[in-house]
Coordinates of C-alpha atoms in Angstrom, one line a residue:
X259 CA 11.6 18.9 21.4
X260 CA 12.4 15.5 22.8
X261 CA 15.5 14.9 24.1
X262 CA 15.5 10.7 24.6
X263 CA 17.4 8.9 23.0
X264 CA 16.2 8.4 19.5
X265 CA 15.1 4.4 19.1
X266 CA 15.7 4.9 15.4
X267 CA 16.3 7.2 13.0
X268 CA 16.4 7.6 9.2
X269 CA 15.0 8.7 5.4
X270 CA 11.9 7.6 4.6
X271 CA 9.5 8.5 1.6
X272 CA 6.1 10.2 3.8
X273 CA 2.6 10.3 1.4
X274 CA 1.8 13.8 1.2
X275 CA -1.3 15.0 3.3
X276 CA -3.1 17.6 0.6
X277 CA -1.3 16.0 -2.2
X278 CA -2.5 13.0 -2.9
X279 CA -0.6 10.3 -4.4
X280 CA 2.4 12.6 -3.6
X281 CA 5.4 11.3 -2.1
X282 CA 7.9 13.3 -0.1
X283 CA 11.6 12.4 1.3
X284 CA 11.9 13.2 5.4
X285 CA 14.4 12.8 7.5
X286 CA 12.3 10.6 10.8
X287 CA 13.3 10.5 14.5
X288 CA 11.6 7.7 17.1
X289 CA 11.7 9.0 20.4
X290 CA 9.9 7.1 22.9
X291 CA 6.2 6.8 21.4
X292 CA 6.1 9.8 18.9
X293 CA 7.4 9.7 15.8
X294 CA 8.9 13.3 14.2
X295 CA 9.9 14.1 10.7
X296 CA 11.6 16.6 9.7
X297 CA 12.4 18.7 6.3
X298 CA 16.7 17.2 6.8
X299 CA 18.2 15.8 9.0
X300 CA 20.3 18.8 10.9
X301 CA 16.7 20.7 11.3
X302 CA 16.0 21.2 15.0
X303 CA 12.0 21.8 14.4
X304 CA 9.7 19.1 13.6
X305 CA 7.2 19.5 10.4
X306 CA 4.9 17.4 12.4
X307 CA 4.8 14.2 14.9
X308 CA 2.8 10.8 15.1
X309 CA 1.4 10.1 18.5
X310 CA 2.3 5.7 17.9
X311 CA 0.5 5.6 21.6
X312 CA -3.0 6.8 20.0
X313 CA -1.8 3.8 16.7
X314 CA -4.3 1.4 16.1
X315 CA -2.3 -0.7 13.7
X316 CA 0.8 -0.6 12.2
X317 CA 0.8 -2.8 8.8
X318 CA 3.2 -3.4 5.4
X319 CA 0.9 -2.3 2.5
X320 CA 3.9 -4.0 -0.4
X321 CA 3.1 -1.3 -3.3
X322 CA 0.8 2.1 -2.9
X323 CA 0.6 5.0 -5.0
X324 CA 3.7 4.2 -7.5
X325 CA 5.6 3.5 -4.7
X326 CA 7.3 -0.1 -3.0
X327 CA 8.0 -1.5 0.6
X328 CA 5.2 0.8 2.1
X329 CA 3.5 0.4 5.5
X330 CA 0.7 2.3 7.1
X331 CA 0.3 3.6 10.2
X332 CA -3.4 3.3 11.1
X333 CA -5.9 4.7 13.7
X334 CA -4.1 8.1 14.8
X335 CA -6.1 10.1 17.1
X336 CA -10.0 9.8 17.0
X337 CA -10.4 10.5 13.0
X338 CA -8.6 7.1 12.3
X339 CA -6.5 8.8 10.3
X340 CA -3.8 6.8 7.7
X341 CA -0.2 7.8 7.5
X342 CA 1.6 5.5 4.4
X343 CA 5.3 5.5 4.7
X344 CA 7.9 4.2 2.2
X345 CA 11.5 2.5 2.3
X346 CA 14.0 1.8 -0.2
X347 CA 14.5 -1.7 0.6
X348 CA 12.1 -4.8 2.3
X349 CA 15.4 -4.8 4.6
X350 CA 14.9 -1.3 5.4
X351 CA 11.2 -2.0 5.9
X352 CA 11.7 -4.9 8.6
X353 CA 13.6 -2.8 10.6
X354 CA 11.4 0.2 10.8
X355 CA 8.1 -2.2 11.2
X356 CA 9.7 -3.9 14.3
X357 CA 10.8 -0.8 15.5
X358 CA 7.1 0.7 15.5
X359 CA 6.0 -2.6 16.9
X360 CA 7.8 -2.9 19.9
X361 CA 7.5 1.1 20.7
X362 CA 3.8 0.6 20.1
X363 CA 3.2 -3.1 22.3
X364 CA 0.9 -3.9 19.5
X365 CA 2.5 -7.4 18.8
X366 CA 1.5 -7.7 22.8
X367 CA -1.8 -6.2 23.1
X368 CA -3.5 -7.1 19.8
X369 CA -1.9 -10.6 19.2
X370 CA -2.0 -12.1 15.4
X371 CA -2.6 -15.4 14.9
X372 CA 0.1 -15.8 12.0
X373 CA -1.3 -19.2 11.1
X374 CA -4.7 -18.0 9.9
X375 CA -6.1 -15.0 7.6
X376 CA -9.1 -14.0 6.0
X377 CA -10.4 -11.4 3.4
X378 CA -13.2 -10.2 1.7
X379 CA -14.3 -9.1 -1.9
X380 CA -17.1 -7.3 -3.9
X381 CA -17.4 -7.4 -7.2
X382 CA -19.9 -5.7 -9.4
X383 CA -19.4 -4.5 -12.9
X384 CA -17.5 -1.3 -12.4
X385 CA -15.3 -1.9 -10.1
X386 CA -13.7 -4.3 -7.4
X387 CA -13.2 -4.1 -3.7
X388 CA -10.5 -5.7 -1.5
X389 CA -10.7 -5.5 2.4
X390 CA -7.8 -7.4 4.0
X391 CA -4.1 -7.9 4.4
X392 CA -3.4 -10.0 1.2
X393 CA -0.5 -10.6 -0.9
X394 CA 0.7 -7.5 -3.1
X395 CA 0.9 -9.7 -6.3
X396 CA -3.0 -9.9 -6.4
X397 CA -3.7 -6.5 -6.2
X398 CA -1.3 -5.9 -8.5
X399 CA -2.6 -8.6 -11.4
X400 CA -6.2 -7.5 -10.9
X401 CA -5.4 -4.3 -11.1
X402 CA -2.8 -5.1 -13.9
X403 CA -2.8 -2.1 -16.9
X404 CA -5.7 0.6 -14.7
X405 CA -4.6 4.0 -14.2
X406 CA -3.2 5.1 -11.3
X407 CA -5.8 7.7 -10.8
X408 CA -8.5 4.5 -11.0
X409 CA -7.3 2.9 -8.0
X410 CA -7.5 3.8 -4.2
X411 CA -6.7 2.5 -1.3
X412 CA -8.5 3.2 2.5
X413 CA -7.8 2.1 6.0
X414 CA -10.3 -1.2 5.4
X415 CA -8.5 -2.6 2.3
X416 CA -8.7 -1.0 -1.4
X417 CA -10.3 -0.7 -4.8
X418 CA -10.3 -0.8 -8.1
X419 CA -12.3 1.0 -10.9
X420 CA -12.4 -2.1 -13.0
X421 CA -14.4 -5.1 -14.5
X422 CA -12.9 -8.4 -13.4
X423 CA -14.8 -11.5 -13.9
X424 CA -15.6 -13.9 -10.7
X425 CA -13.7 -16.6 -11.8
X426 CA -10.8 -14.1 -12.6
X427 CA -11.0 -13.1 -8.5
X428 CA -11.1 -16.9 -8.0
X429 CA -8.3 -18.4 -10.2
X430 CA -5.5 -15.3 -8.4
X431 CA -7.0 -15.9 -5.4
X432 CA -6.3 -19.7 -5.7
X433 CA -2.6 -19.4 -7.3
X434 CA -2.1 -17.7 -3.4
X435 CA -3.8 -20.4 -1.6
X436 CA -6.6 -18.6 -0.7
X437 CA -9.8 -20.8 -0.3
X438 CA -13.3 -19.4 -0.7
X439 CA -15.3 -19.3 2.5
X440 CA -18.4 -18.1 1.6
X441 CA -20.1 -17.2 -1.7
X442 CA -23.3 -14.1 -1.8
X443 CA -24.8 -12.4 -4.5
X444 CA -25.8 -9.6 -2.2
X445 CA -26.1 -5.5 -2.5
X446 CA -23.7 -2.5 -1.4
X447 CA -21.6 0.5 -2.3
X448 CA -18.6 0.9 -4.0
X449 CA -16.5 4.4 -4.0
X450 CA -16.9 5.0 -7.7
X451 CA -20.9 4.5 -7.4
X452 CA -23.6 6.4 -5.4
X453 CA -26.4 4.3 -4.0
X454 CA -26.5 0.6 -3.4
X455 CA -26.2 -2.0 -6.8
X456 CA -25.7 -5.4 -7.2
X457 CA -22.3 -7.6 -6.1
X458 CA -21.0 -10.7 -5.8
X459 CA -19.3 -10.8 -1.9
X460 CA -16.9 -13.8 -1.3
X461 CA -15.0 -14.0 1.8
X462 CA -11.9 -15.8 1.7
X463 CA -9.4 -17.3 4.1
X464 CA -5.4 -18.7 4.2
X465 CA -4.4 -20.9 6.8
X466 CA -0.7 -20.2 5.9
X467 CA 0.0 -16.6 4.9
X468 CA 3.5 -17.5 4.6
X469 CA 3.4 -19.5 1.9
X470 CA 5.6 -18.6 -1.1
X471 CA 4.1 -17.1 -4.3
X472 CA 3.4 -19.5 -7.0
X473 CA 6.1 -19.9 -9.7
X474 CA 6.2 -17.5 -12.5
X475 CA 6.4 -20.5 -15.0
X476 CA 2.9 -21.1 -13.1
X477 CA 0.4 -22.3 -16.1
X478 CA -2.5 -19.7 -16.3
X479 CA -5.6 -20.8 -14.7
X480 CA -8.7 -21.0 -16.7
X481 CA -10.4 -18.2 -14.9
X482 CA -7.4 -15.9 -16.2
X483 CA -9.1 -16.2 -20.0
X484 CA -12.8 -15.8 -19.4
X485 CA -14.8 -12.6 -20.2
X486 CA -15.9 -9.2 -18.9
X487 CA -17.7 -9.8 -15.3
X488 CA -20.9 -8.7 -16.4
X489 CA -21.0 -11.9 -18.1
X490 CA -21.4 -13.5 -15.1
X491 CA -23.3 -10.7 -12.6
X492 CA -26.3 -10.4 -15.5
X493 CA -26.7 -14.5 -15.5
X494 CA -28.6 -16.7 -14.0
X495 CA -27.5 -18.3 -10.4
X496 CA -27.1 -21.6 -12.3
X497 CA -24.1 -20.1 -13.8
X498 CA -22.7 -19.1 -10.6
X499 CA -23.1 -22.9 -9.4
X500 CA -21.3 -23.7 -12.4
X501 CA -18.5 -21.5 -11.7
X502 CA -18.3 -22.6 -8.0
X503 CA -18.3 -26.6 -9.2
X504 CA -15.3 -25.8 -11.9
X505 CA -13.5 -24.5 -8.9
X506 CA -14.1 -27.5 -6.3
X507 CA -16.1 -24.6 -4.3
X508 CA -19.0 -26.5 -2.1
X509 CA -22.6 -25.2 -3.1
X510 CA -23.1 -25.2 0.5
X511 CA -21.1 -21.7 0.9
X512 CA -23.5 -20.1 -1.7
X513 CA -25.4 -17.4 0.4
X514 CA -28.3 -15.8 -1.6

């Protein structure tokens, strides 16, 4: 075992590997680049190790699998493999997340721009399909009342088993201040479905992701109370052009 000096040290909540969904309380050591865990804290062998020089990304996730303050450690070894760790506290959080950062040198080699975001959704009638680091509170409301078991969560973004109608996606996305890029009805895949079927893609983008979440006195948008999605997916385009005028969205971003 290592013997450096540990950069930090603590209890965190580790997602089980065969156990899905499974959370489980290790003791963690930061030595160097690796990261061990450990069963408690006085063991003196490992239950396994995380190479951070072999990390791709390191990122806060807010809420995964029934659990808060989570981050992900992405891209281990070739199989780009996703470890989700959990904290009791944002404070505790911060201080692991830099930690990882500065062992890893990704805030050096892979700069962010801070000032500028994007993400992008698909939406068909089954289900709904977020890829990109947005704010936990949407996820959360458009995935408000679906089972556990319904929802999922990959190294690209995540996804729910659920209708949500267009203008729904639109109206949260605009309460964050995220503006609508680009509008398609296109085709794809979604995890619940085999084959390819139908969606609406619209890629989105935030020129401030620090910008506080709106007020809960915030009056519900009119997109909040419209109906199912298939509403919209099984209408005409001029409906979609409607949609995209009642939201300020130029036609010019709709991509057939």
């Amino acid at each position: 075992m290592a013997t450096t000096r540990p950069v930090k040290e603590g209890w965190l909540y580790k997602e089980g590997g065969a156990a899905r969904n499974k959370w489980q309380l290790r003791w963690f050591v930061l030595r160097a680049d690796t990261l061990f865990y450990y069963q408690k804290k006085e063991d003196t062998n490992c239950l396994g190790s995380i190479n951070l020089s072999l990390v791709e990304d390191v990122s806060k996730v807010g809420d995964h699998s029934g659990r808060g303050h989570c981050m992900a450690i992405v891209g281990v070894k070739a199989n780009k493999k996703v470890y989700y760790l959990s904290t009791e506290s944002s404070e505790t959080l911060n201080e692991w997340f830099t930690a990882f950062k500065a062992v890893t040198g990704l805030h050096h080699t892979k700069p962010v721009v801070s000032s500028y975001c994007t993400a992008e959704v698909f939406i068909n009638n089954s289900g709904i399909r977020i890829n990109g680091d947005v704010n936990y509170q949407i996820l959360s409301t458009l995935s408000a009342r679906t089972p556990p078991e319904r929802k999922s969560r990959d190294h690209l973004g995540w996804f729910c088993c659920r209708s949500v109608a267009v203008s729904t996606v639109l109206g949260v996305f605009s309460q964050y201040r995220w503006n609508p890029d680009k509008v398609y009805r296109s085709t794809g895949l979604l995890p619940n479905e085999p084959g390819v079927h139908p969606l609406i893609r619209i890629i989105f983008s935030r020129t401030d992701p620090t910008d506080p979440p709106p007020s809960p006195d915030t009056e519900p948008s009119a997109a909040s109370r419209t109906g199912p999605a298939d509403e919209l997916l099984e209408g005409a385009d001029d409906e979609l052009i409607e949609l995209m005028k009642e939201f300020g969205i130029p036609l010019n971003l709709l991509q057939v």
